[in-house]
Coordinates of C-alpha atoms and ligand atoms in Angstrom, one line a residue:
X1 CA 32.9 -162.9 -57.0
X2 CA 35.0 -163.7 -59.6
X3 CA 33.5 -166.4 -62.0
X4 CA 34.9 -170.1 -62.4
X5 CA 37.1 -169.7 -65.6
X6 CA 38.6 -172.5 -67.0
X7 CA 42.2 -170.6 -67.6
X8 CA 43.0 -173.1 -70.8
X9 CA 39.7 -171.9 -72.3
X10 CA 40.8 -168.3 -71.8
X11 CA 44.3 -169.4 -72.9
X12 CA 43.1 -170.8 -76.6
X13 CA 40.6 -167.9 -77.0
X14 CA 43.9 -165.7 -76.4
X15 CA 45.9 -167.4 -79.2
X16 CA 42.5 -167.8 -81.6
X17 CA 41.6 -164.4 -81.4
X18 CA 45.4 -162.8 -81.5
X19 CA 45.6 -161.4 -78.0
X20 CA 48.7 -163.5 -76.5
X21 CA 50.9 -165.7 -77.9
X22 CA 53.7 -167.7 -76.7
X23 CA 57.1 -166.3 -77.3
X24 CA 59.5 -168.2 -79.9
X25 CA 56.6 -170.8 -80.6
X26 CA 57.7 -171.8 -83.7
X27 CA 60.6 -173.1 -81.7
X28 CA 58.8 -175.0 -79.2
X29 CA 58.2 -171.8 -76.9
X30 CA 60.4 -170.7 -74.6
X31 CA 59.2 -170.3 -70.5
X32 CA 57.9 -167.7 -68.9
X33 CA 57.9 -165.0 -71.9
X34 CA 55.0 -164.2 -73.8
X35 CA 54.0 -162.4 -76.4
X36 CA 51.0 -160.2 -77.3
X37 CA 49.1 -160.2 -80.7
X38 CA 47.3 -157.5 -82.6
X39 CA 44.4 -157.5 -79.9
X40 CA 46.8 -158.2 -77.0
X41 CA 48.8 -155.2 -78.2
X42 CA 46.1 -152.9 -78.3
X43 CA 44.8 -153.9 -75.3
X44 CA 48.3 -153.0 -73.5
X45 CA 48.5 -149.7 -75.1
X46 CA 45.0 -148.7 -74.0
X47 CA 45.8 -150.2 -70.0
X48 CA 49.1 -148.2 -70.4
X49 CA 47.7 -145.2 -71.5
X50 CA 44.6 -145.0 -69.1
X51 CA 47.5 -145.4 -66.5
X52 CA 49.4 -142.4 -67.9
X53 CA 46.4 -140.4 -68.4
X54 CA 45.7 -141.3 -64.5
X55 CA 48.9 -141.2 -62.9
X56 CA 50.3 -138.2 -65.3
X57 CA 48.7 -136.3 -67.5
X58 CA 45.6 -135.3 -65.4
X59 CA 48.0 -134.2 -62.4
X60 CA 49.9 -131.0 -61.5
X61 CA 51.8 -133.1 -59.4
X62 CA 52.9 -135.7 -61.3
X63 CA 56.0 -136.0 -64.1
X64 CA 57.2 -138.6 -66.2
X65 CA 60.8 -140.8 -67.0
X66 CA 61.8 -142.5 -69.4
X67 CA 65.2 -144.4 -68.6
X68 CA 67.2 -147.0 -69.6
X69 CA 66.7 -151.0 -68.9
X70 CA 70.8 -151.6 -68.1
X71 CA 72.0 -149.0 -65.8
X72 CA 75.3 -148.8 -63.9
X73 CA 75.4 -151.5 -61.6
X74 CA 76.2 -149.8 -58.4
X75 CA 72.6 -148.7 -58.4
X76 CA 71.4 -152.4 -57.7
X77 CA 73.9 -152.4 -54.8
X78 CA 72.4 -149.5 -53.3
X79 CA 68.8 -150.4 -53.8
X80 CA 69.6 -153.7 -52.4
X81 CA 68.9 -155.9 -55.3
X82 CA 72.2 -157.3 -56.2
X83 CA 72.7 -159.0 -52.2
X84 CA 69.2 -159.5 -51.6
X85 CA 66.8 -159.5 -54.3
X86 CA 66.6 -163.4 -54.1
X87 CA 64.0 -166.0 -54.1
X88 CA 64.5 -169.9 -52.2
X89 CA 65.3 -172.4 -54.6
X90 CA 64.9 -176.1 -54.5
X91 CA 65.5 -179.1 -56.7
X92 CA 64.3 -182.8 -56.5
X93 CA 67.0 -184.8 -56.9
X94 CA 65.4 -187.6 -58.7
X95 CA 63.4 -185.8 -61.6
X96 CA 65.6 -182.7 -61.2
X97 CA 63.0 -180.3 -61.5
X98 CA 63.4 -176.8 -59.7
X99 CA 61.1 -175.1 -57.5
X100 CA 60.5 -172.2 -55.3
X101 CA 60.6 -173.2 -51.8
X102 CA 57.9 -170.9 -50.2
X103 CA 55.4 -171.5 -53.5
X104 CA 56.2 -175.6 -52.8
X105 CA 55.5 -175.0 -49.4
X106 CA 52.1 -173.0 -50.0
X107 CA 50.8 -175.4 -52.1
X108 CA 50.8 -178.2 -49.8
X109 CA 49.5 -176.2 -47.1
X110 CA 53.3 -176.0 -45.2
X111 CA 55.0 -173.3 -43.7
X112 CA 58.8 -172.9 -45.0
X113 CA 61.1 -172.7 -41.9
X114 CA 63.3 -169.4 -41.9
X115 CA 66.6 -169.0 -39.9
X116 CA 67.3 -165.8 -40.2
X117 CA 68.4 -165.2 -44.2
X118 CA 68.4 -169.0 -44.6
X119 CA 65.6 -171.3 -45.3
X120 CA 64.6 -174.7 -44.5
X121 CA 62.1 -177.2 -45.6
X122 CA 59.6 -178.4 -43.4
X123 CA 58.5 -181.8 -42.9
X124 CA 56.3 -183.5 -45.4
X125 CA 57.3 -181.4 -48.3
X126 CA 57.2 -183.7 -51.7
X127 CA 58.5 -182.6 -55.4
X128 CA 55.3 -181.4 -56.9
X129 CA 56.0 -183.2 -60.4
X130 CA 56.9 -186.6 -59.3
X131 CA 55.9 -186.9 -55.5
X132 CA 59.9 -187.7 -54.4
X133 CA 61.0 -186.6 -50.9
X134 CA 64.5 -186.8 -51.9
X135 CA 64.4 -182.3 -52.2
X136 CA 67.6 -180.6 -51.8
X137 CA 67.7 -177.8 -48.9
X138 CA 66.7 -174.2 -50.1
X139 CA 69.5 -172.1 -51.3
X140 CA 68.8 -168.2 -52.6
X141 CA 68.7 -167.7 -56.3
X142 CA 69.1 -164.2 -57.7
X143 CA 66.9 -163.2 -59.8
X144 CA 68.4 -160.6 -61.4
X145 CA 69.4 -161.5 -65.6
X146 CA 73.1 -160.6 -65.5
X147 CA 74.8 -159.8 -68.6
X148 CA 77.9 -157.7 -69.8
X149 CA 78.3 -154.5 -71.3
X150 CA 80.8 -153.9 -73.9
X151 CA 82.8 -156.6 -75.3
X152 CA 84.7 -158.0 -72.7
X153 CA 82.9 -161.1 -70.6
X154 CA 84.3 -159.7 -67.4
X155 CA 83.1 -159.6 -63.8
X156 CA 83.7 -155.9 -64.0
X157 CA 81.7 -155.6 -67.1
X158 CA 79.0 -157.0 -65.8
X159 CA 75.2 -155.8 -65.4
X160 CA 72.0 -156.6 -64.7
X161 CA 68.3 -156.0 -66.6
X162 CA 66.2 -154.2 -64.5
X163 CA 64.1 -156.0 -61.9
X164 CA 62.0 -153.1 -61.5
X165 CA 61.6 -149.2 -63.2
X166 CA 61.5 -147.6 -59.4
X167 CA 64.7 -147.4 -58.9
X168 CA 65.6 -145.1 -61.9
X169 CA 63.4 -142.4 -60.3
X170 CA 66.0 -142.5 -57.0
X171 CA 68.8 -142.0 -59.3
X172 CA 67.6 -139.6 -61.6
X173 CA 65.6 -137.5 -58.5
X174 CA 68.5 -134.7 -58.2
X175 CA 67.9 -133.9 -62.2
X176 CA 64.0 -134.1 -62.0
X177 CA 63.9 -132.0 -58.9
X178 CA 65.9 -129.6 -60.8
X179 CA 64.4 -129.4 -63.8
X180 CA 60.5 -130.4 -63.0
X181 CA 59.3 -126.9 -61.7
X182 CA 57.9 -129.2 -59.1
X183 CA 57.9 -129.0 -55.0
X184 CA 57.3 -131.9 -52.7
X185 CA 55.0 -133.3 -52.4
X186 CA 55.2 -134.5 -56.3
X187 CA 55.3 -137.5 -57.8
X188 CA 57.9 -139.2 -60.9
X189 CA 56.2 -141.8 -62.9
X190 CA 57.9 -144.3 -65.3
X191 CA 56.5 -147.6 -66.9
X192 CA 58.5 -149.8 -68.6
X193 CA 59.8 -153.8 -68.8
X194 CA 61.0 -155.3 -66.1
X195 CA 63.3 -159.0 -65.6
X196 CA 63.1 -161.6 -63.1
X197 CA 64.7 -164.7 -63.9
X198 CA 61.6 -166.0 -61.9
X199 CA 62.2 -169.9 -60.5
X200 CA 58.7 -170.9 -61.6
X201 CA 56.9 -168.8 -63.8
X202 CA 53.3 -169.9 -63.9
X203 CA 49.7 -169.4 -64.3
X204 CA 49.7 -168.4 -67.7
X205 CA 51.4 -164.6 -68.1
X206 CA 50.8 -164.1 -64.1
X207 CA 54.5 -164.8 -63.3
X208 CA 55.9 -164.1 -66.4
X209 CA 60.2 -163.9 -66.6
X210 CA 60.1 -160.5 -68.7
X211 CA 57.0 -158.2 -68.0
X212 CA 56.0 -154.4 -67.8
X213 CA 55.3 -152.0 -64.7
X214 CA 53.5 -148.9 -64.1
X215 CA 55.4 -147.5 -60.9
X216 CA 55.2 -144.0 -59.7
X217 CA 57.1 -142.7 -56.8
X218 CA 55.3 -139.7 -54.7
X219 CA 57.9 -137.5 -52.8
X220 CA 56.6 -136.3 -49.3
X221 CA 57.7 -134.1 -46.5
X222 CA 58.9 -136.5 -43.7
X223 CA 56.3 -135.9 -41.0
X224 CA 58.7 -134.1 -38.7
X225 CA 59.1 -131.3 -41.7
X226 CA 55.0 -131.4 -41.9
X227 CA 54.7 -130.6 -37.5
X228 CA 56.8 -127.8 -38.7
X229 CA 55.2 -126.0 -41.3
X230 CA 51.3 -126.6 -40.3
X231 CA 51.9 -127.2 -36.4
X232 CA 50.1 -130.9 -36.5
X233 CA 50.1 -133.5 -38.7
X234 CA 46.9 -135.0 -40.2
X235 CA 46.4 -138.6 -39.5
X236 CA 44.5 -141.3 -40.5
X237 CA 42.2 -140.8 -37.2
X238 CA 41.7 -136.8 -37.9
X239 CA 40.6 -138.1 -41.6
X240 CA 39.7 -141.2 -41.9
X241 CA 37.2 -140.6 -45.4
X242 CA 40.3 -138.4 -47.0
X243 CA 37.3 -135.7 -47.8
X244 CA 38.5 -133.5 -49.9
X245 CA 41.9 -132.4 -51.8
X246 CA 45.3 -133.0 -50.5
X247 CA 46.2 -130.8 -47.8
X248 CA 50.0 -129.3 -46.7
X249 CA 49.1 -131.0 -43.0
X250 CA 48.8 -134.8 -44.9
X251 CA 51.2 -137.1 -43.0
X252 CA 52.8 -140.2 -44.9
X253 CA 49.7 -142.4 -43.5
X254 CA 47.3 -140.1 -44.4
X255 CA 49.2 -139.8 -48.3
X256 CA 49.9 -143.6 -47.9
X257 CA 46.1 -144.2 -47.8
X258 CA 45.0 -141.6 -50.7
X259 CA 46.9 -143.5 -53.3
X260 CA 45.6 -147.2 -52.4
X261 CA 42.1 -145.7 -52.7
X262 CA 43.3 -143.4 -55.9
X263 CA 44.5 -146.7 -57.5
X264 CA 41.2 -148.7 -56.4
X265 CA 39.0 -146.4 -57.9
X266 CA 41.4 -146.8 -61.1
X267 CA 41.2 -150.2 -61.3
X268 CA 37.0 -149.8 -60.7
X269 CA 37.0 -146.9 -63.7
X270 CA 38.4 -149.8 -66.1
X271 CA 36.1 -152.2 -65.4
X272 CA 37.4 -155.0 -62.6
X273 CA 34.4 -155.1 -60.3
X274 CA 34.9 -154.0 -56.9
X275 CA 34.1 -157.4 -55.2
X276 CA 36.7 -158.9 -57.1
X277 CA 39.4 -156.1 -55.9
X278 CA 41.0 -156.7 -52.4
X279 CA 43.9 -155.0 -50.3
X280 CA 45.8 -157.1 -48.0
X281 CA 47.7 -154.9 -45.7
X282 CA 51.6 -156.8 -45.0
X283 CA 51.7 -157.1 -40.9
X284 CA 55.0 -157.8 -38.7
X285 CA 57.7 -159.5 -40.7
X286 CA 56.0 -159.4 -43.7
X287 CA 56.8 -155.9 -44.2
X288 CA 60.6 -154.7 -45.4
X289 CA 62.2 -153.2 -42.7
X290 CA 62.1 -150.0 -43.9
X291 CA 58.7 -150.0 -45.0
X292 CA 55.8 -148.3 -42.4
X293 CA 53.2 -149.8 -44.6
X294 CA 52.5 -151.8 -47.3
X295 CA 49.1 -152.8 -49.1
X296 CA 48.5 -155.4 -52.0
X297 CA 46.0 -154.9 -54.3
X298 CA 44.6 -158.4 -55.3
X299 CA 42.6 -159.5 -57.8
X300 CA 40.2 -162.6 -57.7
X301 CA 41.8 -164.8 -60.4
X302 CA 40.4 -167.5 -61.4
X303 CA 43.4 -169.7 -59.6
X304 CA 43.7 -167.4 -56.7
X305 CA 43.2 -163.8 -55.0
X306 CA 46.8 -162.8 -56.2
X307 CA 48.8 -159.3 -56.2
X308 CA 47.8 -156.4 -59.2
X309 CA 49.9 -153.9 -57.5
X310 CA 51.8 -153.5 -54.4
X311 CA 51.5 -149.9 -52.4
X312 CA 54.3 -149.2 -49.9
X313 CA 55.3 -146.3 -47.9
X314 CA 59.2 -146.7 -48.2
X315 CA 60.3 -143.9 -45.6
X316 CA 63.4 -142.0 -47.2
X317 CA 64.9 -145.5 -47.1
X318 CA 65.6 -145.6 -51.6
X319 CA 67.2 -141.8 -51.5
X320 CA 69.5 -142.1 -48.5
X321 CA 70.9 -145.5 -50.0
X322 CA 72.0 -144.1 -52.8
X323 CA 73.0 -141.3 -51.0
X324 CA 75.5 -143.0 -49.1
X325 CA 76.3 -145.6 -52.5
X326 CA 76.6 -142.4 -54.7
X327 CA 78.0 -140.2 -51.9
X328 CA 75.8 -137.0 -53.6
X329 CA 74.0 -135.5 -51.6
X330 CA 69.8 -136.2 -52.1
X331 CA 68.4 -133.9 -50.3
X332 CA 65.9 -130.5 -51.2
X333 CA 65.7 -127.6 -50.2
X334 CA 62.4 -126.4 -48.9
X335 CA 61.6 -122.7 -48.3
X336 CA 58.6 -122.9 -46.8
X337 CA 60.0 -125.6 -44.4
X338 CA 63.2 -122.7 -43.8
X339 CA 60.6 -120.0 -43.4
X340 CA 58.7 -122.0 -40.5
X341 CA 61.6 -123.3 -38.6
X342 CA 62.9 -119.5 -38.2
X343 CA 59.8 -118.1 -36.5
X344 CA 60.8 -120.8 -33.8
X345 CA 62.5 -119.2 -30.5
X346 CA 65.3 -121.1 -29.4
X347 CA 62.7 -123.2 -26.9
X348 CA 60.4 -124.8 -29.1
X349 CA 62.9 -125.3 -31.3
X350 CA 64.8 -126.8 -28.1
X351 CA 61.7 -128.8 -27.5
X352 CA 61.0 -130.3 -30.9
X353 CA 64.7 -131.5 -31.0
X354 CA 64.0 -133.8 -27.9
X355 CA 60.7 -135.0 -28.9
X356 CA 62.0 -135.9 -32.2
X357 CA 65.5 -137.7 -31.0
X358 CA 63.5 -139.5 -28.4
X359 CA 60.9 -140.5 -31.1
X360 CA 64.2 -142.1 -33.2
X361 CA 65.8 -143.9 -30.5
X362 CA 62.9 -145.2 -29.7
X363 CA 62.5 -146.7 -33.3
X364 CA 66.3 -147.8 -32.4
X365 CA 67.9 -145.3 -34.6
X366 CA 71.3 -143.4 -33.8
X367 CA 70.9 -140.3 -31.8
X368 CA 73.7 -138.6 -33.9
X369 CA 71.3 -139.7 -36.6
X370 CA 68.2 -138.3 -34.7
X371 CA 70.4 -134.8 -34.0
X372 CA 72.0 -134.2 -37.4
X373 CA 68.3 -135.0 -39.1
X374 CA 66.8 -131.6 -36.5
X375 CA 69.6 -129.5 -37.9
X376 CA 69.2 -130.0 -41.3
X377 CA 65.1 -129.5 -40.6
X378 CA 66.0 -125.9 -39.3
X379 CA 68.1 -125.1 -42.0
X380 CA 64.8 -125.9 -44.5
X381 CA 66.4 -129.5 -46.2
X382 CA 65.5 -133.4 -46.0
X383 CA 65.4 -136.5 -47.9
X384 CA 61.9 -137.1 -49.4
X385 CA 60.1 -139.5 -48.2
X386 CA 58.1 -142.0 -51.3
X387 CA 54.8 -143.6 -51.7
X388 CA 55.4 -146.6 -54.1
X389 CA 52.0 -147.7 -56.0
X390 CA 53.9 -150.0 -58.5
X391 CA 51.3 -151.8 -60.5
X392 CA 52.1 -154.8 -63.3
X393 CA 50.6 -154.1 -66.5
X394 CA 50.6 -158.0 -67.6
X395 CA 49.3 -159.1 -64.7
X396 CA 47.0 -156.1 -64.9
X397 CA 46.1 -157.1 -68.5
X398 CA 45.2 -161.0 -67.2
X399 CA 42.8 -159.8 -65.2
X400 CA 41.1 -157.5 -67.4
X401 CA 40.9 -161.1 -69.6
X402 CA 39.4 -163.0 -67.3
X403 CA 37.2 -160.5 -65.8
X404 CA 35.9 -159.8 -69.3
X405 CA 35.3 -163.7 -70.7
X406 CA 31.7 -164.5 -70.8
X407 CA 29.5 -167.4 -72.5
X408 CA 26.0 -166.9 -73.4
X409 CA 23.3 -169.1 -74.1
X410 CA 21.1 -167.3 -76.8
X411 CA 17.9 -168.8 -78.2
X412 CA 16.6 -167.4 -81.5
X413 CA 12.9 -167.2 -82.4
X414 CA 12.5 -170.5 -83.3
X415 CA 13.7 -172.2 -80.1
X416 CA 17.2 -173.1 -81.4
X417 CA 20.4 -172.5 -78.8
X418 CA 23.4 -171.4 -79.7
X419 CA 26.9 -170.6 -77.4
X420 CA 28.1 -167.0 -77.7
X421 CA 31.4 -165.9 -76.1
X422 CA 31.7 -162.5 -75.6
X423 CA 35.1 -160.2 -74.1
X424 CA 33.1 -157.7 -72.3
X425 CA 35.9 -155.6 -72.0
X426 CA 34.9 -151.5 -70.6
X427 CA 35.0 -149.4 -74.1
X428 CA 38.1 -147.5 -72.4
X429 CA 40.5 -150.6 -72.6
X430 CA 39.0 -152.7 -75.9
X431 CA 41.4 -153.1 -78.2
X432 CA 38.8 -152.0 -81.3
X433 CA 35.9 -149.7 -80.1
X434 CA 34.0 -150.4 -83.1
X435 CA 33.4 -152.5 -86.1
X436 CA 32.3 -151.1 -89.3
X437 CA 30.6 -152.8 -91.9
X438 CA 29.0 -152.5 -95.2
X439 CA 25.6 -154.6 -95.5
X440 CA 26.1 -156.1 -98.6
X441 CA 29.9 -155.4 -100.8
X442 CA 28.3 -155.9 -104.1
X443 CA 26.8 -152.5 -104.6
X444 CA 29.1 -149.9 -105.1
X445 CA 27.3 -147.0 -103.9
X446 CA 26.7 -147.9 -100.2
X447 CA 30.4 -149.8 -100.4
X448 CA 32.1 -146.2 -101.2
X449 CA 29.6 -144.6 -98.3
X450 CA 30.8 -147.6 -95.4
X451 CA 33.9 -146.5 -96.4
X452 CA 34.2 -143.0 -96.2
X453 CA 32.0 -143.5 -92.8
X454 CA 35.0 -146.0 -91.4
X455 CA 37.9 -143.5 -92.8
X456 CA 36.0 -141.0 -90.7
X457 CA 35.5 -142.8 -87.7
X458 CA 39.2 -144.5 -88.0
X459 CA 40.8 -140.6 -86.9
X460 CA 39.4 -141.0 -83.7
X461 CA 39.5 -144.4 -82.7
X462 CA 40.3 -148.1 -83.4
X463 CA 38.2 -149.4 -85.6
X464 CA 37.8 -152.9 -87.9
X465 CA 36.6 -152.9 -90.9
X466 CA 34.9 -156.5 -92.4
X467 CA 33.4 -157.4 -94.7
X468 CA 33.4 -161.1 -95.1
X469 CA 29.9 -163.7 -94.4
X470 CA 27.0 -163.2 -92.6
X471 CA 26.4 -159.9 -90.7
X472 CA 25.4 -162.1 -87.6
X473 CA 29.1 -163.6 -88.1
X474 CA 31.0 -160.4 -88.0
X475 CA 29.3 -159.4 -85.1
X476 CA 30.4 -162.7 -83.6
X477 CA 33.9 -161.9 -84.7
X478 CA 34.0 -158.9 -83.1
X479 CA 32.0 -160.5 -79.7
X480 CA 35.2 -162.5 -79.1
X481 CA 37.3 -159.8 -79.9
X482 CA 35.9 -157.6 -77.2
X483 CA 34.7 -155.0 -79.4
X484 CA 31.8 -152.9 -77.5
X485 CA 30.0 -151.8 -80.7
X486 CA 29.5 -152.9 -84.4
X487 CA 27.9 -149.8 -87.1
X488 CA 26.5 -151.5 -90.5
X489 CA 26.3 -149.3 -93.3
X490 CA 23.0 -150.1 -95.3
X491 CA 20.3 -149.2 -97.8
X492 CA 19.1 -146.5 -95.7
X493 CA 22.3 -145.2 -95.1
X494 CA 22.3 -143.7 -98.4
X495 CA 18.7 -142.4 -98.0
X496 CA 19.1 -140.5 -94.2
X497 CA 22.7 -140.9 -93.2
X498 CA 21.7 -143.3 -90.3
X499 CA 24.1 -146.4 -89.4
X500 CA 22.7 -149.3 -87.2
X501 CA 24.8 -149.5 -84.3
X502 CA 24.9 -152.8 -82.4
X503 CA 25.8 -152.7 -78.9
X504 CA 27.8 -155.7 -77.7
X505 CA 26.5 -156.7 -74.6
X506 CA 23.2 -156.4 -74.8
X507 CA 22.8 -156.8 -78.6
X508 CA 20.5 -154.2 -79.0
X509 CA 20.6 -152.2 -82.3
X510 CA 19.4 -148.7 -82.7
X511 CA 19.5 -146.5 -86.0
X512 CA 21.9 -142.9 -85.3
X513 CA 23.6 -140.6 -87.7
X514 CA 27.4 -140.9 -87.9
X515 CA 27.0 -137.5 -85.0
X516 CA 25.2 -139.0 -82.8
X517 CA 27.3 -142.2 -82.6
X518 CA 30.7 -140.3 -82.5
X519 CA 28.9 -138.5 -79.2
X520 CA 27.7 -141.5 -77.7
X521 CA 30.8 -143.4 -77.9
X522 CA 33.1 -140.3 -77.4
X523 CA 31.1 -140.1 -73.6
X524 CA 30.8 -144.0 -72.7
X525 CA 35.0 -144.2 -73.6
X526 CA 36.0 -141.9 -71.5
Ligands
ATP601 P1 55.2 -161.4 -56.4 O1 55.1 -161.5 -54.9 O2 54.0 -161.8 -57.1 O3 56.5 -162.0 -56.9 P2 56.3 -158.8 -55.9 O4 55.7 -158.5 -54.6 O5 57.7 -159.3 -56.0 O6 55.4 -159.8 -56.7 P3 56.8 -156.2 -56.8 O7 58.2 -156.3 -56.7 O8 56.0 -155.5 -55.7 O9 56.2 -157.7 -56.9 O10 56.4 -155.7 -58.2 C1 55.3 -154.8 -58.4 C2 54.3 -155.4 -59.4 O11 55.0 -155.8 -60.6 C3 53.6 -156.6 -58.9 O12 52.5 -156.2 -58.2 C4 53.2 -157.3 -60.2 O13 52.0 -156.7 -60.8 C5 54.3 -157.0 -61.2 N1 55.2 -158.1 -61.2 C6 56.2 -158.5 -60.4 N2 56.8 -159.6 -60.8 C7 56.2 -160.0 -61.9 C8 56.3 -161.1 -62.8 N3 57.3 -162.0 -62.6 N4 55.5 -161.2 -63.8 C9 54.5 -160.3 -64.0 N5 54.3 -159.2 -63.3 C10 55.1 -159.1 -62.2

């Protein structure tokens, strides 16, 4: 379990050593933006691209977007965003701070009442800052940043920064499909920033007012299309271990299930130990109403288990939206779907029509609905359906902080204790994979040798060069910084070509030629 971590400790080592700072600080800070340092930076980059080496570069089935923060603003209509993409607000009338109403309520262990869209507070609730029951009643608070485009202040100039980067794939799907080379099942991946003009933001970067995601969207076959093609559809119950690679039969459960455990074993290949990862699948009313499923992926904070990433199973809900918003038609075209449906006589085809309509207006959809799906089917075309693993890369990088902040009690030879506090980040995310230094600077021969070795090593990876006190400092230095190893360049150097390499967490050194370290670190990176 995750250890006790005091998260103002964490929070000054963050701002001593460079990884996070507060935005506009010189100004007295501004709430709920942060901003990241030359370690915080690095570290980022490396959790962004382990997640687009992951998600991307390793798959067949997997392409990439890059799109634009502002977009037109009809696409927040048709996602839903601009009507409901709000959180309860309330405010205490006599120290007129503002809160959200269902964080208020958890905290002091209430439930908030819901009426439908509307909210009310239960009894007992108090103002957390100055213990007042005198609370206004929740109202809903957009959290959308509005702004205007162009240079007219106008209501129909306005628009919105993005809440999320998912719903650019939607939008753009008709020009990926066509240009991609890919078939469904495939996958669109885009990471970006993000804005919620959050109510609260709070514990450190958790809930942070502008942030990055890492969201992919993986198009499937709707289920119907699968009974189809392969005659059954796999389940969860025909495969419950998901041996093996993804099959043609996989139904959206069975796909659903492969990416929680793809991004698990993610999360586990960048260090977060597995008994501080949890999934928290949403029941009844917790779930959107066009979601089938939806898991959280939680990580044991130090102030709570709370959400890394959020995996849904979103039906064709996002495509036919903007389907009917855009009035384009977002459906593919699937031979193999065409090919199967034709070998059909005109009775099973007969058949599967009335299993499938019944199966909808069961789920209280329109029959029309139900009919003009089957026909479209036969003719080889459907909406995609979409797994959504959308991940948080702040909150991702929080984690990674805490999960890495250790103090250590060393006691040299002659008894005497000292404190060390070590990052013991994996080597795949550190921000510098290795510090390079020269014993001593005052000789000129094994200084010009440290630094041909770091220019060398510098091509391949991050690396700091210092210089300054005490070799038993630097490696200090570079403890705190999270650095996994630490090469010194000295006297013997110049004799066999060997470096001491220091390895960070268990401070053992061994002597290795510059080979020998570039393969040892090139395998325990990744
Ligand atoms: P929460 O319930 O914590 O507000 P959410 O369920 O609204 O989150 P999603 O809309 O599913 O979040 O967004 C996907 C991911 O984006 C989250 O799992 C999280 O990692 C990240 N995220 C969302 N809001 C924020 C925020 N305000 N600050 C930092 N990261 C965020």
């Amino acid at each position: 379990m995750s250890k006790k971590l005091d998260m103002e400790i964490l929070a000054s080592l963050c701002k001593r050593r460079g990884f996070i700072f507060q935005s506009s600080e010189l100004y007295g800070g501004i709430n709920g933006f942060w901003d990241y340092g030359p370690l915080g930076c690095e570290l980022k980059r490396n959790i962004k691209d382990a997640w687009w080496k992951a998600v991307v570069r390793t798959r067949e089935d997997v392409v990439g977007l890059e799109a634009t923060i502002i977009m037109h603003p009809s696409i927040w209509k048709a996602s839903g965003h601009a009507d409901g993409f709000a959180d309860p607000m309330v405010d205490c009338k006599d120290c007129r701070k503002r809160f959200r109403a269902d964080q208020l309520c958890e905290d002091q262990g209430l439930e908030l009442i819901k009426n439908g869209a509307a909210f009310a507070l239960p009894e007992g609730a108090v103002c957390p800052a100055c213990g007042s029951k005198n609370l206004t009643e929740p109202r809903s608070f957009n959290l959308m940043f509005k702004t205007f485009v162009g240079p007219v202040e106008d209501e129909s100039n306005a628009a919105w920064l993005r809440p999320e980067t998912a719903q650019a794939i939607f939008a753009q799907f008709n020009n990926i499909f066509a240009t991609a080379r890919q078939k469904i099942p495939f996958g669109v991946a885009q990471m970006g920033k993000s804005f919620r003009n959050e109510i609260n933001p709070r514990n450190y970067t958790f809930r942070s007012r502008e942030f990055e995601q890492m969201e992919l969207e993986f198009f499937i076959r709707p289920d119907e299309a699968i009974e189809l093609i392969c005659g059954k559809v796999t389940t969860l119950a025909d495969n419950p271990d998901l041996a093996g690679e993804p099959q043609e039969s996989w139904g959206w459960e069975v796909w659903h299930r492969y990416w929680v455990e793809q991004r698990l074993s993610w999360y586990r290949a960048i260090g977060l130990p597995a008994g501080d990862l949890e999934q928290y699948w949403q029941v009844g009313d917790e779930l959107a109403h066009y979601a089938r499923a939806c898991v959280d992926i939680e990580y044991a904070f130090p102030f709570g288990v709370q959400e890394l990433e959020g995996i849904a199973a979103r039906s064709d809900f996002d495509l036919t939206q903007h389907q009917k918003h855009s009035g384009k038609q977002m459906d593919v075209f699937d031979e193999t779907l065409k090919q199967a449906a034709g070998k059909l006589d005109d009775a099973a085809r007969g058949a599967f029509s009335q299993r499938v309509v019944a199966d909808w207006t069961g789920r209280g959809k329109p029959e029309e609905e139900a009919r003009a799906f089957v026909a479209k089917l036969f003719d080889g075309k459907y909406v995609p359906h979409v797994i959504e693993p959308s991940a948080g890369t702040d909150r991702l990088a929080l984690a990674l902080l805490c999960n890495a902040y250790d103090e250590e009690t060393l006691t040299d030879d002659k008894g005497k204790t000292d404190m060390r506090t070590v990052m013991r980040f994996h080597p795949s995310i550190a921000p510098i994979k290795l510090g390079v230094f020269p014993l001593v600077k005052n000789k000129p021969e094994l200084y010009a040798k440290a630094r041909e070795i770091f220019a060398r090593l510098q091509r391949r990876w991050n690396c700091f060069w210092d210089e300054s006190g005490a070799i038993g400092r630097r490696y200090r230095r570079m403890d705190e910084a999270g650095t996994p190893w630490c090469a010194t360049v000295d006297f013997q150097t110049l004799e066999d070509g060997t470096v001491t390499l220091r390895d960070r967490d268990s401070m053992q050194q061994v002597r290795l030629t510059v080979l020998e370290l570039i393969d040892k670190l090139d395998s325990e990176i990744g």
